[in-house]
Amino acid sequence: MNDIVKLNFGQKGLHINAELSTGYNMFMGDSGTGKSCFFNKLHSYCTSNNIPVKHITYNNISDINYSDFKIKCKESKFVIFDNGDLYLTQDLLEDIISDDNIILFSVKTAFPYLRSVAMRSVKFDGCELVVF
Amino acid sequence: MSIKKDGVIMITIFDDTNQIPEGIEYVKFNDAYFGYSGIISDNEDTRLILKTIDKCEYNNHVSFYNRCGKDFGALSKEHLSTGTKTLLNIINNPDKCFDLIELGHNAFELLAHLSKTHDGYVYSEAPLYFLKSTDDTCSFKYKGKMYDHYFELFDTIYYDGDFDE
């Protein structure tokens, strides 16, 4: 059973209220809903609060040493993959999961064979961003 | 916007990168391309894309006002969604072919609308089942055939697509 983790924080005028699970959190849906915005804010929040986080995008995926990366992801509390359609594989996701890390990834095409995935949505209205 | 030799404005869809004509550059990473070369033009279609997808407003060619309002100041173009960047790439670069892999379903609806007033090239590895049109009209070229009606194109994509034995 995956644990529910609730986050509530503000950054630069934006208030964020998020419910996530340990394990996989998959973000799908329309463009412009606030997925990347949430990932960036979560990364900043973790960095400023000394919470171990890995944030991967199409920009930095090529710089990664895979064996080091797997270890660092397992040691991180949050692992974030944005624009996952460009590089993310099921093997990679299965290699980096630990007992208590929280893996967030945004894709347009789902991974149908990945187990225990929580589907997440973002509602970004005015200065309030909610993840549920 | 430009008009092709045959006088028809359209967006050409490819489902195989080998089909992309020589001389047409294929762009996979829409965010990266927009970061280096993209601009927010001041025109009606750009404002429509900004408003429909990101619920934001044009400020100048490199920044916009986000949904929190103007009180927070303008944000850099980097903060636009990938769907918005992809559509802006398509309409501003009719000589390049942009990958649609990161386009959300809401942006596909706008693509059909934009196909009627912009030339361009797009590539999608997956069948475009999410392609939509608000009024059943479009101007797409797919597998060598022109489509003015969305449902005709959808039939072709659906029945000629990956369901072939």
GROMACS .gro file of C-alpha atoms in nm:
model
  297
    1MET     CA    1   0.000   0.000   0.000
    2ASN     CA    2   0.148   0.333  -0.100
    3ASP     CA    3   0.153   0.618   0.152
    4ILE     CA    4  -0.016   0.948   0.076
    5VAL     CA    5   0.203   1.256   0.106
    6LYS     CA    6   0.042   1.600   0.131
    7LEU     CA    7   0.233   1.916   0.043
    8ASN     CA    8   0.122   2.270   0.105
    9PHE     CA    9   0.355   2.555   0.021
   10GLY     CA   10   0.372   2.893  -0.146
   11GLN     CA   11   0.625   3.035  -0.391
   12LYS     CA   12   0.638   3.377  -0.554
   13GLY     CA   13   0.268   3.444  -0.512
   14LEU     CA   14   0.161   3.097  -0.616
   15HIS     CA   15  -0.001   2.868  -0.359
   16ILE     CA   16   0.046   2.495  -0.410
   17ASN     CA   17  -0.158   2.218  -0.254
   18ALA     CA   18  -0.057   1.869  -0.364
   19GLU     CA   19  -0.150   1.514  -0.280
   20LEU     CA   20   0.106   1.256  -0.394
   21SER     CA   21   0.179   0.891  -0.321
   22THR     CA   22   0.500   0.709  -0.253
   23GLY     CA   23   0.585   0.519  -0.570
   24TYR     CA   24   0.470   0.631  -0.914
   25ASN     CA   25   0.263   0.943  -0.977
   26MET     CA   26   0.172   0.979  -1.343
   27PHE     CA   27   0.063   1.317  -1.481
   28MET     CA   28  -0.122   1.313  -1.810
   29GLY     CA   29  -0.367   1.547  -1.975
   30ASP     CA   30  -0.395   1.864  -2.173
   31SER     CA   31  -0.123   2.115  -2.246
   32GLY     CA   32  -0.099   2.418  -2.020
   33THR     CA   33  -0.256   2.260  -1.712
   34GLY     CA   34   0.046   2.340  -1.494
   35LYS     CA   35   0.236   2.010  -1.484
   36SER     CA   36   0.579   2.159  -1.560
   37CYS     CA   37   0.501   2.458  -1.339
   38PHE     CA   38   0.428   2.223  -1.046
   39PHE     CA   39   0.745   2.022  -1.112
   40ASN     CA   40   0.959   2.339  -1.114
   41LYS     CA   41   0.800   2.470  -0.794
   42LEU     CA   42   0.841   2.133  -0.622
   43HIS     CA   43   1.206   2.124  -0.724
   44SER     CA   44   1.263   2.474  -0.583
   45TYR     CA   45   1.075   2.387  -0.264
   46CYS     CA   46   1.285   2.072  -0.210
   47THR     CA   47   1.611   2.252  -0.285
   48SER     CA   48   1.538   2.534  -0.044
   49ASN     CA   49   1.431   2.288   0.229
   50ASN     CA   50   1.722   2.045   0.183
   51ILE     CA   51   1.496   1.765   0.064
   52PRO     CA   52   1.682   1.534  -0.177
   53VAL     CA   53   1.535   1.573  -0.524
   54LYS     CA   54   1.626   1.475  -0.880
   55HIS     CA   55   1.462   1.673  -1.160
   56ILE     CA   56   1.511   1.537  -1.508
   57THR     CA   57   1.403   1.699  -1.834
   58TYR     CA   58   1.496   1.653  -2.200
   59ASN     CA   59   1.776   1.903  -2.129
   60ASN     CA   60   1.978   1.703  -1.881
   61ILE     CA   61   1.891   1.339  -1.953
   62SER     CA   62   2.188   1.299  -2.187
   63ASP     CA   63   2.434   1.409  -1.916
   64ILE     CA   64   2.337   1.125  -1.685
   65ASN     CA   65   2.564   0.839  -1.584
   66TYR     CA   66   2.305   0.563  -1.559
   67SER     CA   67   2.447   0.357  -1.271
   68ASP     CA   68   2.508   0.666  -1.053
   69PHE     CA   69   2.172   0.801  -1.152
   70LYS     CA   70   1.986   0.490  -1.031
   71ILE     CA   71   2.152   0.510  -0.690
   72LYS     CA   72   2.088   0.884  -0.655
   73CYS     CA   73   1.724   0.843  -0.752
   74LYS     CA   74   1.674   0.573  -0.490
   75GLU     CA   75   1.830   0.802  -0.230
   76SER     CA   76   1.614   1.099  -0.330
   77LYS     CA   77   1.279   1.172  -0.173
   78PHE     CA   78   1.139   1.311  -0.499
   79VAL     CA   79   1.233   1.207  -0.854
   80ILE     CA   80   1.073   1.425  -1.122
   81PHE     CA   81   1.063   1.348  -1.495
   82ASP     CA   82   0.918   1.623  -1.710
   83ASN     CA   83   0.846   1.581  -2.084
   84GLY     CA   84   0.874   1.206  -2.029
   85ASP     CA   85   0.758   1.110  -2.378
   86LEU     CA   86   1.094   1.219  -2.512
   87TYR     CA   87   1.311   0.979  -2.313
   88LEU     CA   88   1.132   0.789  -2.037
   89THR     CA   89   1.106   0.407  -2.045
   90GLN     CA   90   0.935   0.158  -1.819
   91ASP     CA   91   1.272  -0.007  -1.747
   92LEU     CA   92   1.412   0.323  -1.622
   93LEU     CA   93   1.111   0.378  -1.396
   94GLU     CA   94   1.135   0.027  -1.252
   95ASP     CA   95   1.509   0.064  -1.188
   96ILE     CA   96   1.484   0.375  -0.972
   97ILE     CA   97   1.200   0.297  -0.736
   98SER     CA   98   1.274   0.247  -0.366
   99ASP     CA   99   1.051   0.179  -0.067
  100ASP     CA  100   0.972   0.539   0.007
  101ASN     CA  101   1.070   0.764  -0.282
  102ILE     CA  102   0.808   0.959  -0.476
  103ILE     CA  103   0.842   0.941  -0.852
  104LEU     CA  104   0.655   1.198  -1.060
  105PHE     CA  105   0.645   1.184  -1.438
  106SER     CA  106   0.450   1.363  -1.707
  107VAL     CA  107   0.367   1.184  -2.030
  108LYS     CA  108   0.107   1.201  -2.304
  109THR     CA  109   0.118   0.824  -2.360
  110ALA     CA  110   0.073   0.598  -2.056
  111PHE     CA  111   0.282   0.300  -1.950
  112PRO     CA  112   0.011   0.032  -1.941
  113TYR     CA  113   0.227  -0.238  -1.783
  114LEU     CA  114   0.370  -0.030  -1.498
  115ARG     CA  115   0.230  -0.146  -1.163
  116SER     CA  116   0.076   0.064  -0.885
  117VAL     CA  117   0.063   0.397  -1.063
  118ALA     CA  118  -0.137   0.682  -0.912
  119MET     CA  119  -0.293   0.901  -1.180
  120ARG     CA  120  -0.256   1.268  -1.090
  121SER     CA  121  -0.419   1.578  -1.228
  122VAL     CA  122  -0.331   1.944  -1.193
  123LYS     CA  123  -0.580   2.225  -1.153
  124PHE     CA  124  -0.422   2.566  -1.195
  125ASP     CA  125  -0.670   2.845  -1.140
  126GLY     CA  126  -0.562   3.201  -1.067
  127CYS     CA  127  -0.276   3.175  -0.815
  128GLU     CA  128  -0.386   2.839  -0.675
  129LEU     CA  129  -0.233   2.519  -0.807
  130VAL     CA  130  -0.385   2.195  -0.682
  131VAL     CA  131  -0.256   1.843  -0.750
  132PHE     CA  132  -0.501   1.563  -0.681
  133MET     CA  133   0.215   3.242  -4.333
  134SER     CA  134   0.304   3.139  -4.686
  135ILE     CA  135   0.117   2.988  -4.974
  136LYS     CA  136   0.250   2.675  -5.139
  137LYS     CA  137   0.293   2.639  -5.513
  138ASP     CA  138  -0.049   2.481  -5.557
  139GLY     CA  139  -0.206   2.776  -5.372
  140VAL     CA  140  -0.349   2.570  -5.088
  141ILE     CA  141  -0.264   2.657  -4.730
  142MET     CA  142  -0.224   2.343  -4.524
  143ILE     CA  143  -0.034   2.156  -4.259
  144THR     CA  144   0.124   1.835  -4.382
  145ILE     CA  145   0.126   1.542  -4.139
  146PHE     CA  146   0.395   1.274  -4.154
  147ASP     CA  147   0.390   0.949  -3.957
  148ASP     CA  148   0.740   0.842  -4.058
  149THR     CA  149   1.047   1.066  -4.042
  150ASN     CA  150   1.166   0.913  -4.372
  151GLN     CA  151   0.870   1.084  -4.543
  152ILE     CA  152   0.991   1.431  -4.446
  153PRO     CA  153   1.120   1.597  -4.765
  154GLU     CA  154   1.487   1.679  -4.798
  155GLY     CA  155   1.551   2.037  -4.695
  156ILE     CA  156   1.280   2.032  -4.427
  157GLU     CA  157   1.448   2.018  -4.087
  158TYR     CA  158   1.287   1.783  -3.835
  159VAL     CA  159   1.260   1.926  -3.481
  160LYS     CA  160   1.200   1.674  -3.202
  161PHE     CA  161   1.262   1.894  -2.899
  162ASN     CA  162   1.006   2.172  -2.921
  163ASP     CA  163   1.101   2.330  -2.587
  164ALA     CA  164   1.466   2.353  -2.683
  165TYR     CA  165   1.392   2.492  -3.030
  166PHE     CA  166   1.155   2.752  -2.888
  167GLY     CA  167   1.409   2.847  -2.621
  168TYR     CA  168   1.672   2.928  -2.883
  169SER     CA  169   1.468   3.049  -3.178
  170GLY     CA  170   1.107   3.091  -3.077
  171ILE     CA  171   0.927   3.420  -3.043
  172ILE     CA  172   0.583   3.522  -2.931
  173SER     CA  173   0.451   3.710  -3.232
  174ASP     CA  174   0.193   3.982  -3.188
  175ASN     CA  175  -0.092   3.847  -3.396
  176GLU     CA  176  -0.441   3.704  -3.357
  177ASP     CA  177  -0.347   3.336  -3.379
  178THR     CA  178  -0.068   3.370  -3.123
  179ARG     CA  179  -0.302   3.546  -2.881
  180LEU     CA  180  -0.560   3.270  -2.936
  181ILE     CA  181  -0.302   2.998  -2.860
  182LEU     CA  182  -0.182   3.179  -2.547
  183LYS     CA  183  -0.533   3.235  -2.420
  184THR     CA  184  -0.675   2.891  -2.503
  185ILE     CA  185  -0.393   2.670  -2.380
  186ASP     CA  186  -0.203   2.864  -2.113
  187LYS     CA  187  -0.478   3.109  -2.017
  188CYS     CA  188  -0.226   3.388  -2.049
  189GLU     CA  189  -0.183   3.714  -2.241
  190TYR     CA  190   0.071   3.850  -2.484
  191ASN     CA  191   0.319   4.105  -2.346
  192ASN     CA  192   0.601   4.122  -2.600
  193HIS     CA  193   0.793   3.885  -2.827
  194VAL     CA  194   0.981   3.723  -2.538
  195SER     CA  195   0.737   3.743  -2.246
  196PHE     CA  196   0.374   3.703  -2.143
  197TYR     CA  197   0.138   3.768  -1.853
  198ASN     CA  198   0.039   3.447  -1.681
  199ARG     CA  199  -0.296   3.348  -1.533
  200CYS     CA  200  -0.218   3.511  -1.197
  201GLY     CA  201  -0.261   3.847  -1.368
  202LYS     CA  202  -0.043   4.145  -1.455
  203ASP     CA  203   0.029   4.236  -1.091
  204PHE     CA  204   0.299   3.969  -1.077
  205GLY     CA  205   0.476   4.102  -1.385
  206ALA     CA  206   0.557   3.928  -1.709
  207LEU     CA  207   0.710   3.582  -1.737
  208SER     CA  208   0.977   3.475  -1.982
  209LYS     CA  209   0.868   3.275  -2.289
  210GLU     CA  210   1.047   2.973  -2.135
  211HIS     CA  211   0.755   2.934  -1.896
  212LEU     CA  212   0.498   2.868  -2.167
  213SER     CA  213   0.368   2.513  -2.184
  214THR     CA  214   0.522   2.270  -2.430
  215GLY     CA  215   0.192   2.252  -2.619
  216THR     CA  216   0.190   2.627  -2.671
  217LYS     CA  217   0.556   2.629  -2.774
  218THR     CA  218   0.492   2.350  -3.023
  219LEU     CA  219   0.202   2.535  -3.188
  220LEU     CA  220   0.400   2.861  -3.202
  221ASN     CA  221   0.693   2.672  -3.355
  222ILE     CA  222   0.463   2.528  -3.623
  223ILE     CA  223   0.299   2.855  -3.726
  224ASN     CA  224   0.622   3.059  -3.716
  225ASN     CA  225   0.840   2.810  -3.905
  226PRO     CA  226   0.660   2.676  -4.214
  227ASP     CA  227   0.989   2.534  -4.347
  228LYS     CA  228   1.046   2.299  -4.052
  229CYS     CA  229   0.874   1.983  -3.931
  230PHE     CA  230   0.782   1.966  -3.562
  231ASP     CA  231   0.719   1.656  -3.354
  232LEU     CA  232   0.375   1.638  -3.190
  233ILE     CA  233   0.465   1.384  -2.923
  234GLU     CA  234   0.421   1.631  -2.637
  235LEU     CA  235   0.107   1.800  -2.767
  236GLY     CA  236  -0.191   1.777  -2.528
  237HIS     CA  237  -0.539   1.694  -2.650
  238ASN     CA  238  -0.656   2.054  -2.619
  239ALA     CA  239  -0.374   2.170  -2.844
  240PHE     CA  240  -0.473   1.923  -3.118
  241GLU     CA  241  -0.804   2.105  -3.150
  242LEU     CA  242  -0.624   2.431  -3.215
  243LEU     CA  243  -0.394   2.262  -3.466
  244ALA     CA  244  -0.694   2.185  -3.687
  245HIS     CA  245  -0.799   2.549  -3.667
  246LEU     CA  246  -0.448   2.676  -3.746
  247SER     CA  247  -0.412   2.439  -4.043
  248LYS     CA  248  -0.662   2.656  -4.233
  249THR     CA  249  -0.445   2.969  -4.215
  250HIS     CA  250  -0.088   2.841  -4.186
  251ASP     CA  251   0.144   2.626  -4.388
  252GLY     CA  252   0.355   2.384  -4.193
  253TYR     CA  253   0.485   2.035  -4.138
  254VAL     CA  254   0.428   1.809  -3.839
  255TYR     CA  255   0.535   1.459  -3.745
  256SER     CA  256   0.361   1.214  -3.514
  257GLU     CA  257   0.487   0.866  -3.447
  258ALA     CA  258   0.158   0.764  -3.285
  259PRO     CA  259  -0.168   0.769  -3.485
  260LEU     CA  260  -0.339   1.104  -3.431
  261TYR     CA  261  -0.652   0.974  -3.261
  262PHE     CA  262  -0.673   1.291  -3.053
  263LEU     CA  263  -0.687   1.523  -3.349
  264LYS     CA  264  -1.003   1.726  -3.311
  265SER     CA  265  -1.184   2.009  -3.482
  266THR     CA  266  -1.452   2.233  -3.338
  267ASP     CA  267  -1.635   2.280  -3.667
  268ASP     CA  268  -1.537   1.968  -3.868
  269THR     CA  269  -1.315   2.172  -4.099
  270CYS     CA  270  -0.939   2.158  -4.136
  271SER     CA  271  -0.669   2.178  -4.400
  272PHE     CA  272  -0.436   1.884  -4.354
  273LYS     CA  273  -0.239   1.678  -4.600
  274TYR     CA  274  -0.189   1.320  -4.487
  275LYS     CA  275  -0.033   1.038  -4.689
  276GLY     CA  276  -0.048   1.252  -5.002
  277LYS     CA  277  -0.418   1.339  -4.977
  278MET     CA  278  -0.576   1.672  -4.882
  279TYR     CA  279  -0.842   1.677  -4.612
  280ASP     CA  280  -1.084   1.967  -4.564
  281HIS     CA  281  -1.309   1.774  -4.328
  282TYR     CA  282  -1.183   1.644  -4.001
  283PHE     CA  283  -1.397   1.330  -3.994
  284GLU     CA  284  -1.264   1.214  -4.331
  285LEU     CA  285  -0.911   1.249  -4.198
  286PHE     CA  286  -1.004   1.076  -3.875
  287ASP     CA  287  -1.152   0.782  -4.070
  288THR     CA  288  -0.830   0.749  -4.264
  289ILE     CA  289  -0.614   0.763  -3.953
  290TYR     CA  290  -0.837   0.522  -3.761
  291TYR     CA  291  -0.908   0.260  -4.026
  292ASP     CA  292  -0.582   0.275  -4.221
  293GLY     CA  293  -0.369   0.307  -3.910
  294ASP     CA  294  -0.225   0.047  -3.681
  295PHE     CA  295  -0.528  -0.177  -3.708
  296ASP     CA  296  -0.403  -0.327  -4.035
  297GLU     CA  297  -0.335  -0.697  -3.993
   0.00000   0.00000   0.00000
